mmCIF file with all atom_site columns, C-alpha atoms in Angstrom:
data_model
loop_
_atom_site.group_PDB
_atom_site.id
_atom_site.type_symbol
_atom_site.label_atom_id
_atom_site.label_alt_id
_atom_site.label_comp_id
_atom_site.label_asym_id
_atom_site.label_entity_id
_atom_site.label_seq_id
_atom_site.pdbx_PDB_ins_code
_atom_site.Cartn_x
_atom_site.Cartn_y
_atom_site.Cartn_z
_atom_site.occupancy
_atom_site.B_iso_or_equiv
_atom_site.pdbx_formal_charge
_atom_site.auth_seq_id
_atom_site.auth_comp_id
_atom_site.auth_asym_id
_atom_site.auth_atom_id
_atom_site.pdbx_PDB_model_num
ATOM 1   C CA . ASP A 1 1   ? 48.853 -45.581 18.229 1.00 95.00 ? 1   ASP A CA 1
ATOM 2   C CA . VAL A 1 2   ? 47.859 -43.200 21.025 1.00 97.00 ? 2   VAL A CA 1
ATOM 3   C CA . VAL A 1 3   ? 48.679 -44.718 24.395 1.00 98.00 ? 3   VAL A CA 1
ATOM 4   C CA . MET A 1 4   ? 46.227 -43.921 27.179 1.00 98.00 ? 4   MET A CA 1
ATOM 5   C CA . THR A 1 5   ? 47.731 -44.236 30.651 1.00 98.00 ? 5   THR A CA 1
ATOM 6   C CA . GLN A 1 6   ? 45.415 -44.357 33.631 1.00 98.00 ? 6   GLN A CA 1
ATOM 7   C CA . SER A 1 7   ? 46.273 -44.041 37.294 1.00 96.00 ? 7   SER A CA 1
ATOM 8   C CA . PRO A 1 8   ? 45.856 -45.401 39.809 1.00 97.00 ? 8   PRO A CA 1
ATOM 9   C CA . LEU A 1 9   ? 45.301 -49.026 38.884 1.00 97.00 ? 9   LEU A CA 1
ATOM 10  C CA . SER A 1 10  ? 43.251 -49.577 42.020 1.00 97.00 ? 10  SER A CA 1
ATOM 11  C CA . LEU A 1 11  ? 41.367 -46.997 44.077 1.00 97.00 ? 11  LEU A CA 1
ATOM 12  C CA . PRO A 1 12  ? 40.007 -48.008 47.494 1.00 97.00 ? 12  PRO A CA 1
ATOM 13  C CA . VAL A 1 13  ? 37.631 -45.308 48.701 1.00 97.00 ? 13  VAL A CA 1
ATOM 14  C CA . ILE A 1 14  ? 35.592 -44.722 51.832 1.00 97.00 ? 14  ILE A CA 1
ATOM 15  C CA . LEU A 1 15  ? 31.873 -44.280 51.173 1.00 97.00 ? 15  LEU A CA 1
ATOM 16  C CA . GLY A 1 16  ? 31.005 -40.610 50.923 1.00 97.00 ? 16  GLY A CA 1
ATOM 17  C CA . GLN A 1 17  ? 34.578 -39.581 50.188 1.00 97.00 ? 17  GLN A CA 1
ATOM 18  C CA . PRO A 1 18  ? 35.813 -38.179 46.869 1.00 97.00 ? 18  PRO A CA 1
ATOM 19  C CA . ALA A 1 19  ? 37.736 -40.138 44.245 1.00 97.00 ? 19  ALA A CA 1
ATOM 20  C CA . SER A 1 20  ? 39.833 -39.026 41.311 1.00 98.00 ? 20  SER A CA 1
ATOM 21  C CA . ILE A 1 21  ? 41.151 -40.950 38.316 1.00 98.00 ? 21  ILE A CA 1
ATOM 22  C CA . SER A 1 22  ? 43.817 -39.622 35.986 1.00 98.00 ? 22  SER A CA 1
ATOM 23  C CA . CYS A 1 23  ? 44.158 -40.357 32.278 1.00 98.00 ? 23  CYS A CA 1
ATOM 24  C CA . ARG A 1 24  ? 47.086 -39.218 30.175 1.00 98.00 ? 24  ARG A CA 1
ATOM 25  C CA . ALA A 1 25  ? 47.341 -39.487 26.384 1.00 98.00 ? 25  ALA A CA 1
ATOM 26  C CA . SER A 1 26  ? 50.612 -39.893 24.517 1.00 98.00 ? 26  SER A CA 1
ATOM 27  C CA . GLN A 1 27  ? 49.575 -37.096 22.140 1.00 98.00 ? 27  GLN A CA 1
ATOM 28  C CA . SER A 1 28  ? 47.038 -34.303 22.073 1.00 97.00 ? 28  SER A CA 1
ATOM 29  C CA . LEU A 1 29  ? 43.416 -35.362 21.741 1.00 97.00 ? 29  LEU A CA 1
ATOM 30  C CA . GLU A 1 30  ? 42.251 -32.066 20.281 1.00 97.00 ? 30  GLU A CA 1
ATOM 31  C CA . TYR A 1 31  ? 40.732 -32.738 16.877 1.00 97.00 ? 31  TYR A CA 1
ATOM 32  C CA . SER A 1 32  ? 40.816 -30.406 13.885 1.00 95.00 ? 32  SER A CA 1
ATOM 33  C CA . ASP A 1 33  ? 37.178 -29.459 14.541 1.00 95.00 ? 33  ASP A CA 1
ATOM 34  C CA . GLY A 1 34  ? 38.167 -27.978 17.901 1.00 95.00 ? 34  GLY A CA 1
ATOM 35  C CA . ASN A 1 35  ? 36.630 -30.764 19.948 1.00 97.00 ? 35  ASN A CA 1
ATOM 36  C CA . THR A 1 36  ? 38.540 -33.094 22.257 1.00 98.00 ? 36  THR A CA 1
ATOM 37  C CA . TYR A 1 37  ? 37.191 -36.616 22.043 1.00 98.00 ? 37  TYR A CA 1
ATOM 38  C CA . LEU A 1 38  ? 37.920 -38.056 25.452 1.00 98.00 ? 38  LEU A CA 1
ATOM 39  C CA . TYR A 1 39  ? 35.394 -40.417 26.987 1.00 98.00 ? 39  TYR A CA 1
ATOM 40  C CA . TRP A 1 40  ? 34.915 -42.098 30.358 1.00 98.00 ? 40  TRP A CA 1
ATOM 41  C CA . PHE A 1 41  ? 33.183 -45.443 30.792 1.00 98.00 ? 41  PHE A CA 1
ATOM 42  C CA . GLN A 1 42  ? 32.034 -47.413 33.804 1.00 98.00 ? 42  GLN A CA 1
ATOM 43  C CA . LEU A 1 43  ? 32.098 -51.200 33.762 1.00 97.00 ? 43  LEU A CA 1
ATOM 44  C CA . ARG A 1 44  ? 30.233 -52.830 36.587 1.00 95.00 ? 44  ARG A CA 1
ATOM 45  C CA . PRO A 1 45  ? 30.565 -56.575 37.196 1.00 88.00 ? 45  PRO A CA 1
ATOM 46  C CA . GLY A 1 46  ? 28.313 -58.532 34.845 1.00 89.00 ? 46  GLY A CA 1
ATOM 47  C CA . GLN A 1 47  ? 27.219 -55.461 32.897 1.00 95.00 ? 47  GLN A CA 1
ATOM 48  C CA . SER A 1 48  ? 28.067 -53.839 29.586 1.00 97.00 ? 48  SER A CA 1
ATOM 49  C CA . PRO A 1 49  ? 30.189 -50.699 29.513 1.00 97.00 ? 49  PRO A CA 1
ATOM 50  C CA . ARG A 1 50  ? 28.288 -47.506 30.223 1.00 98.00 ? 50  ARG A CA 1
ATOM 51  C CA . ARG A 1 51  ? 29.384 -44.162 28.876 1.00 98.00 ? 51  ARG A CA 1
ATOM 52  C CA . LEU A 1 52  ? 29.540 -41.571 31.656 1.00 98.00 ? 52  LEU A CA 1
ATOM 53  C CA . ILE A 1 53  ? 31.301 -38.625 30.064 1.00 98.00 ? 53  ILE A CA 1
ATOM 54  C CA . TYR A 1 54  ? 31.875 -37.567 26.457 1.00 98.00 ? 54  TYR A CA 1
ATOM 55  C CA . LYS A 1 55  ? 34.083 -34.844 24.995 1.00 98.00 ? 55  LYS A CA 1
ATOM 56  C CA . VAL A 1 56  ? 35.984 -34.437 28.267 1.00 98.00 ? 56  VAL A CA 1
ATOM 57  C CA . SER A 1 57  ? 33.295 -32.974 30.477 1.00 98.00 ? 57  SER A CA 1
ATOM 58  C CA . ASN A 1 58  ? 29.796 -33.675 29.142 1.00 98.00 ? 58  ASN A CA 1
ATOM 59  C CA . ARG A 1 59  ? 27.817 -35.934 31.448 1.00 98.00 ? 59  ARG A CA 1
ATOM 60  C CA . ASP A 1 60  ? 25.529 -38.478 29.842 1.00 98.00 ? 60  ASP A CA 1
ATOM 61  C CA . SER A 1 61  ? 21.804 -38.495 30.567 1.00 96.00 ? 61  SER A CA 1
ATOM 62  C CA . GLY A 1 62  ? 21.059 -40.323 33.800 1.00 96.00 ? 62  GLY A CA 1
ATOM 63  C CA . VAL A 1 63  ? 24.605 -40.063 35.123 1.00 98.00 ? 63  VAL A CA 1
ATOM 64  C CA . PRO A 1 64  ? 24.617 -38.647 38.656 1.00 97.00 ? 64  PRO A CA 1
ATOM 65  C CA . ASP A 1 65  ? 26.067 -35.165 38.983 1.00 96.00 ? 65  ASP A CA 1
ATOM 66  C CA . ARG A 1 66  ? 28.643 -36.457 41.465 1.00 97.00 ? 66  ARG A CA 1
ATOM 67  C CA . PHE A 1 67  ? 30.577 -37.561 38.345 1.00 98.00 ? 67  PHE A CA 1
ATOM 68  C CA . SER A 1 68  ? 32.565 -34.878 36.551 1.00 98.00 ? 68  SER A CA 1
ATOM 69  C CA . GLY A 1 69  ? 35.230 -34.815 33.868 1.00 98.00 ? 69  GLY A CA 1
ATOM 70  C CA . SER A 1 70  ? 37.882 -32.236 33.169 1.00 98.00 ? 70  SER A CA 1
ATOM 71  C CA . GLY A 1 71  ? 41.125 -31.707 31.331 1.00 98.00 ? 71  GLY A CA 1
ATOM 72  C CA . SER A 1 72  ? 42.557 -30.727 27.983 1.00 97.00 ? 72  SER A CA 1
ATOM 73  C CA . GLY A 1 73  ? 45.224 -31.690 25.494 1.00 96.00 ? 73  GLY A CA 1
ATOM 74  C CA . THR A 1 74  ? 46.786 -34.792 26.972 1.00 98.00 ? 74  THR A CA 1
ATOM 75  C CA . ASP A 1 75  ? 45.734 -34.746 30.631 1.00 98.00 ? 75  ASP A CA 1
ATOM 76  C CA . PHE A 1 76  ? 42.287 -35.632 31.874 1.00 98.00 ? 76  PHE A CA 1
ATOM 77  C CA . THR A 1 77  ? 40.548 -36.421 35.145 1.00 98.00 ? 77  THR A CA 1
ATOM 78  C CA . LEU A 1 78  ? 37.362 -38.140 36.237 1.00 98.00 ? 78  LEU A CA 1
ATOM 79  C CA . LYS A 1 79  ? 36.144 -37.136 39.667 1.00 98.00 ? 79  LYS A CA 1
ATOM 80  C CA . ILE A 1 80  ? 33.483 -38.643 41.885 1.00 98.00 ? 80  ILE A CA 1
ATOM 81  C CA . SER A 1 81  ? 32.553 -36.071 44.511 1.00 97.00 ? 81  SER A CA 1
ATOM 82  C CA . ARG A 1 82  ? 31.137 -38.559 47.014 1.00 97.00 ? 82  ARG A CA 1
ATOM 83  C CA . VAL A 1 83  ? 31.529 -42.250 46.271 1.00 97.00 ? 83  VAL A CA 1
ATOM 84  C CA . GLU A 1 84  ? 28.457 -44.419 46.682 1.00 97.00 ? 84  GLU A CA 1
ATOM 85  C CA . ALA A 1 85  ? 28.276 -48.220 46.838 1.00 96.00 ? 85  ALA A CA 1
ATOM 86  C CA . GLU A 1 86  ? 26.871 -48.407 43.285 1.00 95.00 ? 86  GLU A CA 1
ATOM 87  C CA . ASP A 1 87  ? 30.017 -46.740 41.929 1.00 97.00 ? 87  ASP A CA 1
ATOM 88  C CA . VAL A 1 88  ? 32.082 -49.891 42.471 1.00 97.00 ? 88  VAL A CA 1
ATOM 89  C CA . GLY A 1 89  ? 33.512 -51.100 39.179 1.00 97.00 ? 89  GLY A CA 1
ATOM 90  C CA . VAL A 1 90  ? 36.251 -50.454 36.671 1.00 98.00 ? 90  VAL A CA 1
ATOM 91  C CA . TYR A 1 91  ? 36.544 -47.093 34.957 1.00 98.00 ? 91  TYR A CA 1
ATOM 92  C CA . TYR A 1 92  ? 38.133 -46.599 31.546 1.00 98.00 ? 92  TYR A CA 1
ATOM 93  C CA . CYS A 1 93  ? 39.107 -43.543 29.586 1.00 98.00 ? 93  CYS A CA 1
ATOM 94  C CA . MET A 1 94  ? 39.142 -43.755 25.796 1.00 98.00 ? 94  MET A CA 1
ATOM 95  C CA . GLN A 1 95  ? 40.293 -41.430 23.049 1.00 98.00 ? 95  GLN A CA 1
ATOM 96  C CA . GLY A 1 96  ? 38.058 -40.922 20.024 1.00 97.00 ? 96  GLY A CA 1
ATOM 97  C CA . THR A 1 97  ? 40.284 -38.504 18.133 1.00 97.00 ? 97  THR A CA 1
ATOM 98  C CA . HIS A 1 98  ? 42.824 -40.780 16.479 1.00 96.00 ? 98  HIS A CA 1
ATOM 99  C CA . TRP A 1 99  ? 42.613 -44.158 14.751 1.00 94.00 ? 99  TRP A CA 1
ATOM 100 C CA . PRO A 1 100 ? 42.698 -46.732 16.152 1.00 94.00 ? 100 PRO A CA 1
ATOM 101 C CA . ARG A 1 101 ? 40.577 -45.823 19.133 1.00 97.00 ? 101 ARG A CA 1
ATOM 102 C CA . THR A 1 102 ? 42.418 -46.730 22.318 1.00 97.00 ? 102 THR A CA 1
ATOM 103 C CA . PHE A 1 103 ? 41.391 -47.288 25.916 1.00 98.00 ? 103 PHE A CA 1
ATOM 104 C CA . GLY A 1 104 ? 43.253 -46.748 29.129 1.00 98.00 ? 104 GLY A CA 1
ATOM 105 C CA . GLY A 1 105 ? 44.108 -49.797 31.165 1.00 97.00 ? 105 GLY A CA 1
ATOM 106 C CA . GLY A 1 106 ? 41.288 -49.233 33.658 1.00 98.00 ? 106 GLY A CA 1
ATOM 107 C CA . THR A 1 107 ? 40.992 -48.161 37.283 1.00 98.00 ? 107 THR A CA 1
ATOM 108 C CA . LYS A 1 108 ? 39.231 -50.434 39.735 1.00 98.00 ? 108 LYS A CA 1
ATOM 109 C CA . VAL A 1 109 ? 37.182 -48.503 42.274 1.00 98.00 ? 109 VAL A CA 1
ATOM 110 C CA . GLU A 1 110 ? 36.358 -50.415 45.421 1.00 97.00 ? 110 GLU A CA 1
ATOM 111 C CA . ILE A 1 111 ? 35.000 -49.575 48.818 1.00 95.00 ? 111 ILE A CA 1
ATOM 112 C CA . LYS A 1 112 ? 37.563 -49.481 51.599 1.00 93.00 ? 112 LYS A CA 1
ATOM 113 C CA . GLN B 2 1   ? 14.664 -47.164 22.773 1.00 95.00 ? 1   GLN B CA 1
ATOM 114 C CA . VAL B 2 2   ? 18.045 -48.024 21.320 1.00 97.00 ? 2   VAL B CA 1
ATOM 115 C CA . GLN B 2 3   ? 18.816 -51.716 21.517 1.00 98.00 ? 3   GLN B CA 1
ATOM 116 C CA . LEU B 2 4   ? 21.858 -53.655 20.366 1.00 98.00 ? 4   LEU B CA 1
ATOM 117 C CA . VAL B 2 5   ? 21.848 -57.445 20.631 1.00 98.00 ? 5   VAL B CA 1
ATOM 118 C CA . GLU B 2 6   ? 24.921 -59.501 19.792 1.00 98.00 ? 6   GLU B CA 1
ATOM 119 C CA . SER B 2 7   ? 24.836 -63.176 18.895 1.00 98.00 ? 7   SER B CA 1
ATOM 120 C CA . GLY B 2 8   ? 27.005 -65.841 17.323 1.00 98.00 ? 8   GLY B CA 1
ATOM 121 C CA . GLY B 2 9   ? 29.541 -66.397 20.078 1.00 97.00 ? 9   GLY B CA 1
ATOM 122 C CA . GLY B 2 10  ? 30.654 -69.839 21.133 1.00 97.00 ? 10  GLY B CA 1
ATOM 123 C CA . VAL B 2 11  ? 33.578 -72.208 21.371 1.00 98.00 ? 11  VAL B CA 1
ATOM 124 C CA . VAL B 2 12  ? 35.822 -72.551 18.324 1.00 98.00 ? 12  VAL B CA 1
ATOM 125 C CA . GLN B 2 13  ? 39.112 -74.352 17.761 1.00 97.00 ? 13  GLN B CA 1
ATOM 126 C CA . PRO B 2 14  ? 42.328 -72.463 17.125 1.00 97.00 ? 14  PRO B CA 1
ATOM 127 C CA . GLY B 2 15  ? 42.573 -71.588 13.456 1.00 97.00 ? 15  GLY B CA 1
ATOM 128 C CA . GLY B 2 16  ? 38.817 -71.676 13.096 1.00 98.00 ? 16  GLY B CA 1
ATOM 129 C CA . SER B 2 17  ? 36.304 -69.050 12.077 1.00 98.00 ? 17  SER B CA 1
ATOM 130 C CA . LEU B 2 18  ? 33.204 -67.497 13.580 1.00 98.00 ? 18  LEU B CA 1
ATOM 131 C CA . ARG B 2 19  ? 30.748 -64.802 12.543 1.00 98.00 ? 19  ARG B CA 1
ATOM 132 C CA . LEU B 2 20  ? 29.231 -62.489 15.107 1.00 98.00 ? 20  LEU B CA 1
ATOM 133 C CA . SER B 2 21  ? 26.050 -60.528 14.532 1.00 98.00 ? 21  SER B CA 1
ATOM 134 C CA . CYS B 2 22  ? 24.677 -57.384 16.128 1.00 98.00 ? 22  CYS B CA 1
ATOM 135 C CA . ALA B 2 23  ? 20.978 -56.623 15.673 1.00 98.00 ? 23  ALA B CA 1
ATOM 136 C CA . ALA B 2 24  ? 20.132 -52.954 16.052 1.00 98.00 ? 24  ALA B CA 1
ATOM 137 C CA . SER B 2 25  ? 16.770 -51.353 16.763 1.00 98.00 ? 25  SER B CA 1
ATOM 138 C CA . GLY B 2 26  ? 15.289 -48.125 18.079 1.00 98.00 ? 26  GLY B CA 1
ATOM 139 C CA . PHE B 2 27  ? 17.319 -45.778 15.892 1.00 98.00 ? 27  PHE B CA 1
ATOM 140 C CA . THR B 2 28  ? 18.153 -45.122 12.247 1.00 98.00 ? 28  THR B CA 1
ATOM 141 C CA . PHE B 2 29  ? 20.893 -47.719 11.888 1.00 98.00 ? 29  PHE B CA 1
ATOM 142 C CA . SER B 2 30  ? 21.950 -46.550 8.448  1.00 97.00 ? 30  SER B CA 1
ATOM 143 C CA . SER B 2 31  ? 22.913 -43.141 9.853  1.00 97.00 ? 31  SER B CA 1
ATOM 144 C CA . TYR B 2 32  ? 25.492 -44.416 12.354 1.00 98.00 ? 32  TYR B CA 1
ATOM 145 C CA . GLY B 2 33  ? 28.935 -45.891 12.230 1.00 98.00 ? 33  GLY B CA 1
ATOM 146 C CA . MET B 2 34  ? 29.198 -48.979 14.411 1.00 98.00 ? 34  MET B CA 1
ATOM 147 C CA . HIS B 2 35  ? 32.080 -50.444 16.430 1.00 98.00 ? 35  HIS B CA 1
ATOM 148 C CA . TRP B 2 36  ? 33.151 -53.797 17.757 1.00 98.00 ? 36  TRP B CA 1
ATOM 149 C CA . VAL B 2 37  ? 34.949 -53.733 21.123 1.00 98.00 ? 37  VAL B CA 1
ATOM 150 C CA . ARG B 2 38  ? 36.157 -56.727 23.104 1.00 98.00 ? 38  ARG B CA 1
ATOM 151 C CA . GLN B 2 39  ? 37.225 -57.610 26.612 1.00 98.00 ? 39  GLN B CA 1
ATOM 152 C CA . ALA B 2 40  ? 39.396 -60.642 27.211 1.00 97.00 ? 40  ALA B CA 1
ATOM 153 C CA . PRO B 2 41  ? 39.006 -62.442 30.565 1.00 96.00 ? 41  PRO B CA 1
ATOM 154 C CA . GLY B 2 42  ? 40.653 -60.407 33.305 1.00 94.00 ? 42  GLY B CA 1
ATOM 155 C CA . LYS B 2 43  ? 41.748 -57.739 30.826 1.00 96.00 ? 43  LYS B CA 1
ATOM 156 C CA . GLY B 2 44  ? 40.644 -54.282 29.808 1.00 96.00 ? 44  GLY B CA 1
ATOM 157 C CA . LEU B 2 45  ? 38.564 -53.020 26.913 1.00 97.00 ? 45  LEU B CA 1
ATOM 158 C CA . GLU B 2 46  ? 40.070 -53.234 23.424 1.00 98.00 ? 46  GLU B CA 1
ATOM 159 C CA . TRP B 2 47  ? 38.634 -51.504 20.378 1.00 98.00 ? 47  TRP B CA 1
ATOM 160 C CA . VAL B 2 48  ? 38.454 -53.968 17.460 1.00 98.00 ? 48  VAL B CA 1
ATOM 161 C CA . ALA B 2 49  ? 36.883 -52.441 14.372 1.00 98.00 ? 49  ALA B CA 1
ATOM 162 C CA . ILE B 2 50  ? 34.494 -49.882 12.922 1.00 98.00 ? 50  ILE B CA 1
ATOM 163 C CA . SER B 2 51  ? 32.192 -49.825 9.956  1.00 98.00 ? 51  SER B CA 1
ATOM 164 C CA . TRP B 2 52  ? 31.225 -46.411 8.598  1.00 97.00 ? 52  TRP B CA 1
ATOM 165 C CA . PHE B 2 53  ? 27.480 -45.681 8.487  1.00 96.00 ? 53  PHE B CA 1
ATOM 166 C CA . ASP B 2 54  ? 27.222 -46.748 4.860  1.00 93.00 ? 54  ASP B CA 1
ATOM 167 C CA . GLY B 2 55  ? 29.910 -49.430 5.003  1.00 90.00 ? 55  GLY B CA 1
ATOM 168 C CA . SER B 2 56  ? 32.156 -47.349 2.744  1.00 92.00 ? 56  SER B CA 1
ATOM 169 C CA . ASP B 2 57  ? 35.057 -47.311 5.172  1.00 95.00 ? 57  ASP B CA 1
ATOM 170 C CA . LYS B 2 58  ? 36.365 -49.658 7.821  1.00 97.00 ? 58  LYS B CA 1
ATOM 171 C CA . TYR B 2 59  ? 39.214 -49.502 10.305 1.00 96.00 ? 59  TYR B CA 1
ATOM 172 C CA . TYR B 2 60  ? 40.712 -52.326 12.344 1.00 97.00 ? 60  TYR B CA 1
ATOM 173 C CA . ALA B 2 61  ? 42.968 -52.765 15.332 1.00 96.00 ? 61  ALA B CA 1
ATOM 174 C CA . ASP B 2 62  ? 46.395 -54.071 14.340 1.00 95.00 ? 62  ASP B CA 1
ATOM 175 C CA . SER B 2 63  ? 45.740 -57.191 16.422 1.00 97.00 ? 63  SER B CA 1
ATOM 176 C CA . VAL B 2 64  ? 42.918 -58.292 14.082 1.00 98.00 ? 64  VAL B CA 1
ATOM 177 C CA . LYS B 2 65  ? 43.846 -56.665 10.773 1.00 97.00 ? 65  LYS B CA 1
ATOM 178 C CA . GLY B 2 66  ? 43.868 -59.186 7.943  1.00 97.00 ? 66  GLY B CA 1
ATOM 179 C CA . ARG B 2 67  ? 41.910 -61.742 9.981  1.00 98.00 ? 67  ARG B CA 1
ATOM 180 C CA . PHE B 2 68  ? 38.652 -59.988 10.919 1.00 98.00 ? 68  PHE B CA 1
ATOM 181 C CA . ILE B 2 69  ? 36.175 -58.367 8.553  1.00 98.00 ? 69  ILE B CA 1
ATOM 182 C CA . VAL B 2 70  ? 33.437 -55.984 9.655  1.00 98.00 ? 70  VAL B CA 1
ATOM 183 C CA . SER B 2 71  ? 30.377 -55.606 7.478  1.00 97.00 ? 71  SER B CA 1
ATOM 184 C CA . ARG B 2 72  ? 26.794 -54.439 7.716  1.00 98.00 ? 72  ARG B CA 1
ATOM 185 C CA . ASP B 2 73  ? 23.405 -54.827 6.083  1.00 97.00 ? 73  ASP B CA 1
ATOM 186 C CA . ASN B 2 74  ? 21.506 -51.581 6.513  1.00 97.00 ? 74  ASN B CA 1
ATOM 187 C CA . SER B 2 75  ? 18.364 -53.127 5.021  1.00 97.00 ? 75  SER B CA 1
ATOM 188 C CA . LYS B 2 76  ? 18.298 -55.557 7.967  1.00 98.00 ? 76  LYS B CA 1
ATOM 189 C CA . ASN B 2 77  ? 19.787 -53.252 10.638 1.00 98.00 ? 77  ASN B CA 1
ATOM 190 C CA . MET B 2 78  ? 22.571 -55.752 11.167 1.00 98.00 ? 78  MET B CA 1
ATOM 191 C CA . LEU B 2 79  ? 26.278 -55.437 11.894 1.00 98.00 ? 79  LEU B CA 1
ATOM 192 C CA . TYR B 2 80  ? 28.632 -58.378 11.471 1.00 98.00 ? 80  TYR B CA 1
ATOM 193 C CA . LEU B 2 81  ? 32.127 -59.397 12.456 1.00 98.00 ? 81  LEU B CA 1
ATOM 194 C CA . GLU B 2 82  ? 33.663 -62.254 10.536 1.00 98.00 ? 82  GLU B CA 1
ATOM 195 C CA . MET B 2 83  ? 36.585 -63.656 12.500 1.00 98.00 ? 83  MET B CA 1
ATOM 196 C CA . ASN B 2 84  ? 39.144 -65.954 10.863 1.00 98.00 ? 84  ASN B CA 1
ATOM 197 C CA . SER B 2 85  ? 42.386 -67.641 11.924 1.00 98.00 ? 85  SER B CA 1
ATOM 198 C CA . LEU B 2 86  ? 41.308 -67.398 15.528 1.00 98.00 ? 86  LEU B CA 1
ATOM 199 C CA . THR B 2 87  ? 43.806 -67.841 18.346 1.00 98.00 ? 87  THR B CA 1
ATOM 200 C CA . ALA B 2 88  ? 43.483 -68.118 22.118 1.00 97.00 ? 88  ALA B CA 1
ATOM 201 C CA . GLU B 2 89  ? 44.241 -64.368 22.303 1.00 97.00 ? 89  GLU B CA 1
ATOM 202 C CA . ASP B 2 90  ? 40.911 -63.695 20.588 1.00 98.00 ? 90  ASP B CA 1
ATOM 203 C CA . THR B 2 91  ? 38.993 -65.221 23.497 1.00 98.00 ? 91  THR B CA 1
ATOM 204 C CA . ALA B 2 92  ? 36.842 -62.389 24.809 1.00 98.00 ? 92  ALA B CA 1
ATOM 205 C CA . VAL B 2 93  ? 33.394 -60.935 25.229 1.00 98.00 ? 93  VAL B CA 1
ATOM 206 C CA . TYR B 2 94  ? 32.632 -59.019 22.046 1.00 98.00 ? 94  TYR B CA 1
ATOM 207 C CA . TYR B 2 95  ? 30.412 -55.946 22.178 1.00 98.00 ? 95  TYR B CA 1
ATOM 208 C CA . CYS B 2 96  ? 28.934 -53.876 19.424 1.00 98.00 ? 96  CYS B CA 1
ATOM 209 C CA . ALA B 2 97  ? 28.586 -50.174 20.156 1.00 98.00 ? 97  ALA B CA 1
ATOM 210 C CA . ARG B 2 98  ? 27.105 -47.208 18.357 1.00 98.00 ? 98  ARG B CA 1
ATOM 211 C CA . TRP B 2 99  ? 29.353 -44.578 16.737 1.00 97.00 ? 99  TRP B CA 1
ATOM 212 C CA . ASP B 2 100 ? 29.870 -42.388 19.791 1.00 96.00 ? 100 ASP B CA 1
ATOM 213 C CA . PHE B 2 101 ? 29.907 -45.334 22.228 1.00 98.00 ? 101 PHE B CA 1
ATOM 214 C CA . ASP B 2 102 ? 26.683 -44.065 23.803 1.00 97.00 ? 102 ASP B CA 1
ATOM 215 C CA . HIS B 2 103 ? 24.952 -47.421 23.441 1.00 98.00 ? 103 HIS B CA 1
ATOM 216 C CA . TRP B 2 104 ? 26.394 -50.925 23.815 1.00 98.00 ? 104 TRP B CA 1
ATOM 217 C CA . GLY B 2 105 ? 25.049 -54.421 23.452 1.00 98.00 ? 105 GLY B CA 1
ATOM 218 C CA . GLN B 2 106 ? 25.163 -57.037 26.194 1.00 97.00 ? 106 GLN B CA 1
ATOM 219 C CA . GLY B 2 107 ? 28.086 -58.818 24.569 1.00 98.00 ? 107 GLY B CA 1
ATOM 220 C CA . THR B 2 108 ? 28.680 -62.323 23.224 1.00 98.00 ? 108 THR B CA 1
ATOM 221 C CA . LEU B 2 109 ? 31.429 -64.627 24.468 1.00 98.00 ? 109 LEU B CA 1
ATOM 222 C CA . VAL B 2 110 ? 33.916 -66.136 22.047 1.00 98.00 ? 110 VAL B CA 1
ATOM 223 C CA . THR B 2 111 ? 36.157 -68.882 23.390 1.00 98.00 ? 111 THR B CA 1
ATOM 224 C CA . VAL B 2 112 ? 39.006 -70.180 21.264 1.00 98.00 ? 112 VAL B CA 1
ATOM 225 C CA . SER B 2 113 ? 40.119 -73.516 22.639 1.00 97.00 ? 113 SER B CA 1
ATOM 226 C CA . SER B 2 114 ? 40.929 -77.022 21.515 1.00 93.00 ? 114 SER B CA 1
#
């Protein structure tokens, strides 16, 4: 199985400051069709997971443009340019290239 | 709009069985593969299973293989997860999600306890 390793585990951030979450896969996530199926999800307390980013860098409809995804191969990053109070929650990366699908362990974003 | 509504969760004894349902609406259900994903208390997200759009293929996480069965009824826009030989490690909120994880249900809680 592909192991997805996220860091840091916890990310205290000052409001208005940037935040960055790393996600590393144990093998390349580039699929035979040329796409890289790496997703980012946000899980707020008491809510269902929300997809933020698909195929590395594509922002979902309604997701603020302060969220951005980047990376290739095995190394990926989610960045929040200026953290707002509503961004508090746990963020997960997930690979959709190999079976079984696997998630990272999560990064808890909190306000410092 | 796309809507996914899970049901069927509850408390079950170890070794017992439970069937979860996911009612889909707002899209052409028969055109999409569908997943089950779970989150145990205090833990992260874990992918559980997928049913192909037509039910022709199914994959499972090793942790549930041989115990869980995913199925669907495209005539009723329903996805199911039959869970057998349940253990405490299966205690979790179970979500159904559309193929590309762009839409999720609200989840249903399964508690395995004596």
